[in-house]
mmCIF file of C-alpha atoms in Angstrom:
data_model
loop_
_atom_site.group_PDB
_atom_site.id
_atom_site.type_symbol
_atom_site.label_atom_id
_atom_site.label_comp_id
_atom_site.label_asym_id
_atom_site.label_seq_id
_atom_site.Cartn_x
_atom_site.Cartn_y
_atom_site.Cartn_z
ATOM 1 C CA MET A 1 0.000 0.000 0.000
ATOM 2 C CA ALA A 2 2.844 2.371 0.930
ATOM 3 C CA ARG A 3 4.646 1.472 -2.292
ATOM 4 C CA GLN A 4 1.520 2.178 -4.362
ATOM 5 C CA PHE A 5 1.102 5.546 -2.616
ATOM 6 C CA SER A 6 4.741 6.396 -3.171
ATOM 7 C CA LYS A 7 4.481 5.416 -6.833
ATOM 8 C CA ARG A 8 1.351 7.493 -7.312
ATOM 9 C CA TYR A 9 3.036 10.410 -5.573
ATOM 10 C CA LEU A 10 6.041 10.172 -7.871
ATOM 11 C CA ILE A 11 3.823 9.957 -10.939
ATOM 12 C CA LEU A 12 1.801 12.982 -9.774
ATOM 13 C CA ALA A 13 5.007 14.896 -9.047
ATOM 14 C CA ALA A 14 6.378 14.006 -12.462
ATOM 15 C CA VAL A 15 3.151 15.127 -14.119
ATOM 16 C CA CYS A 16 3.320 18.417 -12.218
ATOM 17 C CA VAL A 17 6.937 18.945 -13.183
ATOM 18 C CA ILE A 18 6.194 18.173 -16.831
ATOM 19 C CA ALA A 19 3.171 20.465 -16.748
ATOM 20 C CA LEU A 20 5.265 23.221 -15.150
ATOM 21 C CA LEU A 21 8.004 22.772 -17.728
ATOM 22 C CA GLY A 22 5.399 22.782 -20.487
ATOM 23 C CA LEU A 23 3.846 25.988 -19.199
ATOM 24 C CA THR A 24 7.268 27.585 -18.804
ATOM 25 C CA TYR A 25 8.176 26.669 -22.351
ATOM 26 C CA TYR A 26 4.795 27.821 -23.644
ATOM 27 C CA TYR A 27 4.983 31.214 -21.967
ATOM 28 C CA PHE A 28 8.697 31.990 -22.167
ATOM 29 C CA PHE A 29 10.158 30.112 -25.144
ATOM 30 C CA THR A 30 7.537 29.734 -27.880
ATOM 31 C CA SER A 31 7.622 32.291 -30.689
ATOM 32 C CA PHE A 32 7.034 35.750 -29.241
ATOM 33 C CA THR A 33 5.397 37.127 -32.375
ATOM 34 C CA GLY A 34 4.123 33.957 -34.044
ATOM 35 C CA ARG A 35 5.085 35.531 -37.370
ATOM 36 C CA SER A 36 7.162 34.000 -40.147
ATOM 37 C CA VAL A 37 9.148 37.213 -40.760
ATOM 38 C CA THR A 38 11.410 39.304 -38.571
ATOM 39 C CA LYS A 39 9.925 42.476 -37.113
ATOM 40 C CA TYR A 40 11.863 45.352 -35.549
ATOM 41 C CA VAL A 41 11.196 47.478 -32.501
ATOM 42 C CA TYR A 42 12.853 50.904 -32.292
ATOM 43 C CA VAL A 43 13.496 52.301 -28.825
ATOM 44 C CA ASP A 44 14.558 55.949 -28.688
ATOM 45 C CA GLN A 45 15.730 58.266 -25.922
ATOM 46 C CA ASP A 46 12.169 59.354 -25.137
ATOM 47 C CA ASP A 47 10.913 55.836 -24.490
ATOM 48 C CA ASN A 48 10.216 54.372 -21.061
ATOM 49 C CA TYR A 49 8.915 50.941 -20.156
ATOM 50 C CA ASP A 50 5.290 51.909 -20.751
ATOM 51 C CA SER A 51 5.961 53.162 -24.299
ATOM 52 C CA LEU A 52 8.156 50.129 -24.960
ATOM 53 C CA ALA A 53 5.316 47.862 -23.856
ATOM 54 C CA MET A 54 2.950 49.684 -26.229
ATOM 55 C CA LYS A 55 5.345 49.010 -29.104
ATOM 56 C CA LEU A 56 5.703 45.333 -28.201
ATOM 57 C CA ARG A 57 2.087 44.492 -27.459
ATOM 58 C CA PRO A 58 0.797 44.611 -31.073
ATOM 59 C CA GLU A 59 3.642 42.327 -32.182
ATOM 60 C CA ALA A 60 3.365 39.750 -29.378
ATOM 61 C CA LYS A 61 1.093 36.821 -28.684
ATOM 62 C CA ALA A 62 -0.914 37.500 -25.516
ATOM 63 C CA HIS A 63 0.656 34.819 -23.316
ATOM 64 C CA CYS A 64 4.181 35.736 -24.499
ATOM 65 C CA PHE A 65 3.632 39.404 -23.726
ATOM 66 C CA GLN A 66 2.395 38.392 -20.295
ATOM 67 C CA ALA A 67 5.579 36.398 -19.737
ATOM 68 C CA PHE A 68 7.701 39.311 -20.923
ATOM 69 C CA SER A 69 5.890 41.633 -18.502
ATOM 70 C CA ILE A 70 6.603 39.277 -15.597
ATOM 71 C CA LEU A 71 10.301 39.249 -16.429
ATOM 72 C CA ALA A 72 10.387 43.038 -16.837
ATOM 73 C CA ARG A 73 8.682 43.665 -13.501
ATOM 74 C CA HIS A 74 11.315 41.580 -11.742
ATOM 75 C CA SER A 75 14.273 43.357 -13.368
ATOM 76 C CA ASN A 76 15.647 46.858 -13.902
ATOM 77 C CA LEU A 77 14.057 46.968 -17.368
ATOM 78 C CA ILE A 78 10.938 48.343 -15.727
ATOM 79 C CA ASN A 79 12.971 51.425 -14.722
ATOM 80 C CA LYS A 80 15.496 51.724 -17.538
ATOM 81 C CA VAL A 81 15.145 50.852 -21.200
ATOM 82 C CA ARG A 82 18.059 50.869 -23.628
ATOM 83 C CA THR A 83 17.795 52.648 -26.934
ATOM 84 C CA GLY A 84 18.288 50.655 -30.108
ATOM 85 C CA ARG A 85 16.835 48.686 -32.984
ATOM 86 C CA TYR A 86 15.796 45.254 -31.766
ATOM 87 C CA ALA A 87 14.903 42.305 -33.956
ATOM 88 C CA LEU A 88 11.921 40.113 -33.145
ATOM 89 C CA THR A 89 12.756 37.000 -35.142
ATOM 90 C CA PRO A 90 10.260 34.140 -35.583
ATOM 91 C CA SER A 91 12.348 31.870 -33.323
ATOM 92 C CA MET A 92 12.595 34.287 -30.395
ATOM 93 C CA GLY A 93 10.648 33.575 -27.229
ATOM 94 C CA ALA A 94 9.682 36.070 -24.533
ATOM 95 C CA PHE A 95 12.808 35.287 -22.511
ATOM 96 C CA THR A 96 15.143 36.018 -25.444
ATOM 97 C CA VAL A 97 13.277 39.219 -26.299
ATOM 98 C CA PHE A 98 13.525 40.299 -22.671
ATOM 99 C CA ARG A 99 17.246 39.478 -22.514
ATOM 100 C CA HIS A 100 18.036 41.426 -25.673
ATOM 101 C CA LEU A 101 16.103 44.502 -24.547
ATOM 102 C CA LYS A 102 17.496 44.384 -21.026
ATOM 103 C CA ASN A 103 21.111 44.039 -22.164
ATOM 104 C CA GLY A 104 20.911 46.296 -25.207
ATOM 105 C CA LEU A 105 21.604 43.470 -27.668
ATOM 106 C CA GLN A 106 20.339 45.318 -30.711
ATOM 107 C CA ASP A 107 20.686 44.456 -34.384
ATOM 108 C CA PRO A 108 22.707 46.720 -36.702
ATOM 109 C CA LEU A 109 21.075 48.077 -39.819
ATOM 110 C CA ASN A 110 22.362 48.555 -43.354
ATOM 111 C CA LEU A 111 23.083 52.261 -43.690
ATOM 112 C CA VAL A 112 23.293 53.449 -47.288
ATOM 113 C CA VAL A 113 25.582 56.465 -47.683
ATOM 114 C CA PRO A 114 24.250 58.182 -50.819
ATOM 115 C CA SER A 115 25.935 60.369 -53.416
ATOM 116 C CA VAL A 116 24.252 63.710 -52.766
ATOM 117 C CA ARG A 117 25.101 67.314 -53.582
ATOM 118 C CA THR A 118 25.006 69.009 -50.185
ATOM 119 C CA MET A 119 25.651 68.146 -46.578
ATOM 120 C CA GLN A 120 22.081 69.207 -45.843
ATOM 121 C CA ASP A 121 20.926 66.486 -48.225
ATOM 122 C CA MET A 122 23.326 64.024 -46.590
ATOM 123 C CA ALA A 123 22.008 64.867 -43.126
ATOM 124 C CA GLY A 124 18.450 64.371 -44.307
ATOM 125 C CA ALA A 125 19.212 61.027 -45.928
ATOM 126 C CA LEU A 126 21.096 59.630 -42.916
ATOM 127 C CA SER A 127 18.543 60.822 -40.375
ATOM 128 C CA LYS A 128 15.855 58.786 -42.123
ATOM 129 C CA LYS A 129 17.763 55.642 -41.183
ATOM 130 C CA LEU A 130 19.132 56.620 -37.755
ATOM 131 C CA MET A 131 17.862 57.828 -34.409
ATOM 132 C CA LEU A 132 19.763 61.072 -35.017
ATOM 133 C CA ASP A 133 17.787 64.033 -36.317
ATOM 134 C CA SER A 134 18.949 65.797 -39.472
ATOM 135 C CA LEU A 135 19.753 69.085 -37.710
ATOM 136 C CA THR A 136 22.238 67.352 -35.388
ATOM 137 C CA ILE A 137 24.030 65.725 -38.319
ATOM 138 C CA GLU A 138 23.971 68.890 -40.428
ATOM 139 C CA LYS A 139 25.328 70.973 -37.551
ATOM 140 C CA ALA A 140 28.323 68.647 -37.223
ATOM 141 C CA LEU A 141 28.989 68.641 -40.972
ATOM 142 C CA THR A 142 28.861 72.434 -41.182
ATOM 143 C CA ASP A 143 31.101 73.027 -38.160
ATOM 144 C CA ASN A 144 34.783 73.479 -39.019
ATOM 145 C CA ALA A 145 35.939 72.415 -35.566
ATOM 146 C CA GLU A 146 33.930 69.191 -35.783
ATOM 147 C CA CYS A 147 35.150 68.463 -39.315
ATOM 148 C CA ALA A 148 38.748 69.154 -38.265
ATOM 149 C CA LYS A 149 38.597 66.183 -35.865
ATOM 150 C CA PHE A 150 38.611 63.965 -38.936
ATOM 151 C CA GLY A 151 41.063 65.965 -41.052
ATOM 152 C CA TYR A 152 38.562 67.976 -43.125
ATOM 153 C CA ASP A 153 36.814 71.327 -43.182
ATOM 154 C CA THR A 154 33.285 72.249 -44.183
ATOM 155 C CA ALA A 155 34.311 72.593 -47.844
ATOM 156 C CA THR A 156 36.078 69.222 -48.043
ATOM 157 C CA VAL A 157 34.080 67.033 -45.649
ATOM 158 C CA ALA A 158 32.021 65.663 -48.553
ATOM 159 C CA ALA A 159 35.212 63.850 -49.599
ATOM 160 C CA MET A 160 35.061 61.809 -46.391
ATOM 161 C CA PHE A 161 31.871 60.063 -47.499
ATOM 162 C CA ILE A 162 32.220 57.002 -49.705
ATOM 163 C CA PRO A 163 28.830 55.956 -51.121
ATOM 164 C CA ASN A 164 28.353 52.402 -49.947
ATOM 165 C CA THR A 165 26.345 50.299 -47.498
ATOM 166 C CA TYR A 166 27.606 49.914 -43.924
ATOM 167 C CA ASP A 167 26.415 48.005 -40.855
ATOM 168 C CA ILE A 168 25.820 50.446 -38.020
ATOM 169 C CA TYR A 169 23.683 50.683 -34.908
ATOM 170 C CA TRP A 170 20.506 52.716 -35.254
ATOM 171 C CA ASP A 171 21.104 54.675 -32.033
ATOM 172 C CA THR A 172 24.705 55.662 -32.790
ATOM 173 C CA ASN A 173 25.606 59.245 -31.861
ATOM 174 C CA VAL A 174 26.927 61.756 -34.371
ATOM 175 C CA ASP A 175 30.541 61.450 -33.229
ATOM 176 C CA ASN A 176 30.537 57.672 -33.625
ATOM 177 C CA LEU A 177 28.747 58.010 -36.962
ATOM 178 C CA LEU A 178 31.465 60.282 -38.340
ATOM 179 C CA LYS A 179 34.188 58.061 -36.893
ATOM 180 C CA ARG A 180 32.680 55.144 -38.777
ATOM 181 C CA ILE A 181 32.471 57.168 -41.991
ATOM 182 C CA LYS A 182 36.143 58.144 -41.592
ATOM 183 C CA LYS A 183 37.117 54.530 -40.912
ATOM 184 C CA GLU A 184 35.351 53.417 -44.095
ATOM 185 C CA ASN A 185 37.065 56.210 -46.025
ATOM 186 C CA ASP A 186 40.487 55.062 -44.778
ATOM 187 C CA SER A 187 39.685 51.473 -45.698
ATOM 188 C CA PHE A 188 38.531 52.523 -49.178
ATOM 189 C CA TRP A 189 41.728 54.430 -49.908
ATOM 190 C CA ASP A 190 43.865 51.546 -48.643
ATOM 191 C CA GLN A 191 42.370 49.273 -51.318
ATOM 192 C CA GLU A 192 43.352 48.748 -54.961
ATOM 193 C CA GLU A 193 46.450 50.972 -54.693
ATOM 194 C CA ARG A 194 44.248 54.055 -54.695
ATOM 195 C CA LYS A 195 46.677 56.171 -52.651
ATOM 196 C CA GLU A 196 49.566 55.256 -54.941
ATOM 197 C CA LYS A 197 47.506 56.063 -58.033
ATOM 198 C CA ALA A 198 46.513 59.443 -56.583
ATOM 199 C CA LYS A 199 50.147 60.207 -55.741
ATOM 200 C CA SER A 200 51.232 59.353 -59.284
ATOM 201 C CA LEU A 201 48.751 61.970 -60.526
ATOM 202 C CA ASN A 202 50.095 64.483 -58.001
ATOM 203 C CA LEU A 203 46.648 64.644 -56.389
ATOM 204 C CA SER A 204 45.534 64.132 -52.790
ATOM 205 C CA PRO A 205 42.515 61.919 -51.996
ATOM 206 C CA VAL A 206 40.449 65.071 -51.394
ATOM 207 C CA GLN A 207 41.506 66.483 -54.766
ATOM 208 C CA VAL A 208 40.636 63.184 -56.446
ATOM 209 C CA ALA A 209 37.186 63.259 -54.820
ATOM 210 C CA THR A 210 36.742 66.900 -55.884
ATOM 211 C CA LEU A 211 37.595 66.153 -59.504
ATOM 212 C CA ALA A 212 35.463 62.995 -59.380
ATOM 213 C CA SER A 213 32.486 65.013 -58.142
ATOM 214 C CA ILE A 214 32.700 67.194 -61.258
ATOM 215 C CA VAL A 215 32.976 64.116 -63.472
ATOM 216 C CA ASP A 216 29.914 62.595 -61.768
ATOM 217 C CA GLU A 217 27.935 65.776 -62.426
ATOM 218 C CA GLU A 218 28.942 65.765 -66.085
ATOM 219 C CA THR A 219 27.644 62.270 -66.827
ATOM 220 C CA ALA A 220 25.930 59.233 -65.388
ATOM 221 C CA ASN A 221 27.676 57.082 -67.984
ATOM 222 C CA ASP A 222 30.359 55.255 -65.987
ATOM 223 C CA LYS A 223 32.118 54.078 -69.172
ATOM 224 C CA GLU A 224 32.730 57.671 -70.300
ATOM 225 C CA LYS A 225 33.879 58.983 -66.921
ATOM 226 C CA PRO A 226 37.592 58.061 -67.408
ATOM 227 C CA MET A 227 37.593 60.084 -70.668
ATOM 228 C CA ILE A 228 36.060 63.135 -68.971
ATOM 229 C CA ALA A 229 38.459 62.784 -66.046
ATOM 230 C CA GLY A 230 41.380 62.762 -68.492
ATOM 231 C CA MET A 231 40.127 65.942 -70.184
ATOM 232 C CA TYR A 232 39.771 67.866 -66.935
ATOM 233 C CA TYR A 233 43.131 66.577 -65.756
ATOM 234 C CA ASN A 234 44.729 67.918 -68.956
ATOM 235 C CA ARG A 235 43.277 71.343 -68.185
ATOM 236 C CA LEU A 236 44.368 71.146 -64.577
ATOM 237 C CA MET A 237 47.964 70.301 -65.469
ATOM 238 C CA LEU A 238 48.344 72.558 -68.523
ATOM 239 C CA ARG A 239 51.015 75.219 -68.127
ATOM 240 C CA ASP A 240 51.848 77.566 -70.978
ATOM 241 C CA ALA A 241 52.136 81.261 -71.763
ATOM 242 C CA GLU A 242 48.370 81.652 -71.916
ATOM 243 C CA TYR A 243 47.689 79.617 -68.793
ATOM 244 C CA PRO A 244 50.642 79.966 -66.388
ATOM 245 C CA GLN A 245 48.468 78.746 -63.497
ATOM 246 C CA GLY A 246 46.776 76.035 -65.494
ATOM 247 C CA MET A 247 43.802 76.213 -67.793
ATOM 248 C CA PRO A 248 40.548 76.930 -65.941
ATOM 249 C CA LEU A 249 38.411 73.821 -65.681
ATOM 250 C CA GLN A 250 35.384 75.756 -66.966
ATOM 251 C CA ALA A 251 33.077 73.080 -65.606
ATOM 252 C CA ASP A 252 29.397 73.980 -65.877
ATOM 253 C CA PRO A 253 28.418 71.877 -62.830
ATOM 254 C CA THR A 254 30.528 74.134 -60.612
ATOM 255 C CA ILE A 255 28.429 77.107 -61.758
ATOM 256 C CA LYS A 256 25.267 75.248 -60.750
ATOM 257 C CA PHE A 257 26.861 74.553 -57.362
ATOM 258 C CA ALA A 258 27.900 78.181 -56.929
ATOM 259 C CA LEU A 259 24.370 79.329 -57.791
ATOM 260 C CA LYS A 260 22.832 76.512 -55.708
ATOM 261 C CA ASP A 261 20.507 75.876 -58.630
ATOM 262 C CA PHE A 262 20.883 72.234 -59.578
ATOM 263 C CA ALA A 263 17.873 72.231 -61.890
ATOM 264 C CA LEU A 264 19.573 74.406 -64.500
ATOM 265 C CA LYS A 265 19.570 72.820 -67.943
ATOM 266 C CA ARG A 266 21.589 75.556 -69.675
ATOM 267 C CA ILE A 267 24.431 77.747 -68.466
ATOM 268 C CA TYR A 268 24.297 81.279 -69.905
ATOM 269 C CA GLN A 269 27.150 83.741 -70.277
ATOM 270 C CA ASN A 270 25.918 86.052 -67.508
ATOM 271 C CA MET A 271 26.083 83.157 -65.026
ATOM 272 C CA LEU A 272 29.819 82.770 -65.569
ATOM 273 C CA PHE A 273 30.615 85.975 -63.660
ATOM 274 C CA ILE A 274 29.258 84.851 -60.294
ATOM 275 C CA LYS A 275 31.692 85.628 -57.491
ATOM 276 C CA SER A 276 32.368 82.289 -55.900
ATOM 277 C CA PRO A 277 35.426 80.129 -55.204
ATOM 278 C CA TYR A 278 33.454 77.397 -57.003
ATOM 279 C CA ASN A 279 33.338 79.364 -60.258
ATOM 280 C CA THR A 280 35.858 77.398 -62.329
ATOM 281 C CA TYR A 281 35.465 79.808 -65.231
ATOM 282 C CA LYS A 282 37.064 82.586 -63.176
ATOM 283 C CA ASN A 283 39.305 80.623 -60.808
ATOM 284 C CA PRO A 284 42.039 78.272 -62.050
ATOM 285 C CA GLY A 285 42.511 74.875 -60.449
ATOM 286 C CA LEU A 286 40.069 72.775 -58.521
ATOM 287 C CA PRO A 287 37.254 74.283 -56.447
ATOM 288 C CA PRO A 288 37.683 74.312 -52.636
ATOM 289 C CA GLY A 289 36.057 70.901 -52.288
ATOM 290 C CA PRO A 290 33.678 68.410 -53.896
ATOM 291 C CA ILE A 291 30.492 69.735 -55.442
ATOM 292 C CA ARG A 292 28.789 66.494 -54.425
ATOM 293 C CA VAL A 293 29.704 63.266 -52.676
ATOM 294 C CA ALA A 294 31.701 61.555 -55.403
ATOM 295 C CA SER A 295 30.659 58.068 -56.459
ATOM 296 C CA ILE A 296 33.071 55.150 -56.302
ATOM 297 C CA ALA A 297 32.844 54.959 -60.094
ATOM 298 C CA GLY A 298 33.773 58.645 -60.307
ATOM 299 C CA ILE A 299 36.744 58.300 -57.972
ATOM 300 C CA ASP A 300 38.043 55.245 -59.789
ATOM 301 C CA ALA A 301 37.517 57.014 -63.119
ATOM 302 C CA VAL A 302 39.896 59.755 -61.984
ATOM 303 C CA LEU A 303 42.438 57.273 -60.635
ATOM 304 C CA ASN A 304 42.254 55.221 -63.833
ATOM 305 C CA MET A 305 41.625 58.066 -66.274
ATOM 306 C CA VAL A 306 42.187 57.737 -70.005
ATOM 307 C CA HIS A 307 45.281 59.743 -70.944
ATOM 308 C CA HIS A 308 44.645 61.637 -74.194
ATOM 309 C CA ASN A 309 45.176 65.099 -75.734
ATOM 310 C CA TYR A 310 41.627 66.438 -75.500
ATOM 311 C CA LEU A 311 41.089 69.789 -73.794
ATOM 312 C CA TYR A 312 37.420 70.347 -74.635
ATOM 313 C CA MET A 313 34.151 68.464 -74.545
ATOM 314 C CA CYS A 314 30.536 69.205 -75.314
ATOM 315 C CA ALA A 315 27.381 67.189 -74.802
ATOM 316 C CA LYS A 316 26.300 65.383 -77.937
ATOM 317 C CA PRO A 317 23.258 66.847 -79.697
ATOM 318 C CA ASP A 318 21.532 63.453 -79.613
ATOM 319 C CA PHE A 319 21.052 63.904 -75.830
ATOM 320 C CA SER A 320 22.559 60.477 -75.201
ATOM 321 C CA GLY A 321 24.308 61.767 -72.101
ATOM 322 C CA THR A 322 27.716 61.297 -73.729
ATOM 323 C CA HIS A 323 30.104 63.891 -75.151
ATOM 324 C CA ASP A 324 32.057 64.971 -78.209
ATOM 325 C CA PHE A 325 35.710 65.650 -77.380
ATOM 326 C CA ALA A 326 38.017 68.093 -79.128
ATOM 327 C CA VAL A 327 41.694 69.038 -79.099
ATOM 328 C CA THR A 328 41.300 72.580 -80.438
ATOM 329 C CA TYR A 329 38.953 75.373 -79.482
ATOM 330 C CA ALA A 330 37.716 75.638 -83.070
ATOM 331 C CA GLU A 331 36.651 71.985 -83.050
ATOM 332 C CA HIS A 332 34.973 72.535 -79.717
ATOM 333 C CA MET A 333 33.012 75.553 -80.944
ATOM 334 C CA ALA A 334 31.683 73.546 -83.876
ATOM 335 C CA ASN A 335 30.494 70.881 -81.430
ATOM 336 C CA ALA A 336 29.015 73.550 -79.132
ATOM 337 C CA HIS A 337 27.030 75.159 -81.975
ATOM 338 C CA ARG A 338 25.499 71.806 -82.892
ATOM 339 C CA TYR A 339 24.502 71.183 -79.261
ATOM 340 C CA ALA A 340 23.077 74.701 -78.840
ATOM 341 C CA ALA A 341 20.983 74.215 -81.988
ATOM 342 C CA ALA A 342 19.613 70.959 -80.582
ATOM 343 C CA LEU A 343 18.692 72.695 -77.313
ATOM 344 C CA ASN A 344 16.937 75.490 -79.180
ATOM 345 C CA GLN A 345 15.088 73.007 -81.353
ATOM 346 C CA ARG A 346 13.717 71.314 -78.246
ATOM 347 C CA GLY A 347 12.915 74.622 -76.571
ATOM 348 C CA ILE A 348 15.248 73.924 -73.633
ATOM 349 C CA LYS A 349 16.130 77.120 -71.799
#
């Protein structure tokens, strides 16, 4: 009789233990969201536990959210939440979600650094992906003291950005963001003998990026960019009686940049007299810095430019986006007249 009682007791205890383990697994370790795709929760500096709970509740199964709440109430998460971008994967249970949020184990995101014309545009583009607001980023990029930390000034800082995709934490601060951008810039220039190629052209990386930004503005045709780079380089390096300081680049995109009117389709004579260090019709040499964030294709086009004798180019009248090149000014003027006639025929002003 005692043995039967003992056996029944053990069986009952085992059933209770199994039931307890089953409930524990059900509440704490089954899929928190029950979804087949990963969802993300963004926690910013204004969030507290209550707002975090409001963000989690719509994504969670009821019993899993209940389990998460129990864990939170018995930890410091109830009093302090960590900012970040947190993944809710299909395999995560309430305990794993709790652990990640409590310990700040966030997931990085893919930050696309775009090729844009101004640092205001850059700030706007980056702020859409990060916790940082655009004004904070723009303030740093337009502050000479801040730019100097990374070896640039407000005119050259665009050269620090290499358009690419980087893994970075959503809640990074502006200083860490710029450190990462500088690190990626250093890594880029350490690859494919880029520094050596720039040195052989007697150009610094910033000067390469500046020239590349002009090339990028001239065409979207990557195959033609090395030809255009070679033409501008010929002007830059020309020294003769007429051009003792080098032939002016006379690059129309720099006039657009000086005027801050990027929608211009034609550059007229009166525009060429604007007083600006970016006016390459009046000032010999390169402008003070890039007129946009140069693309990788643009930078590599400068470093691997086609060496030729052309000093002039003009957009083709077929509006293909490519150019006619010329050695002499007379040849260039003939090309320019054909292009101007095509513009007039289409009513482009």
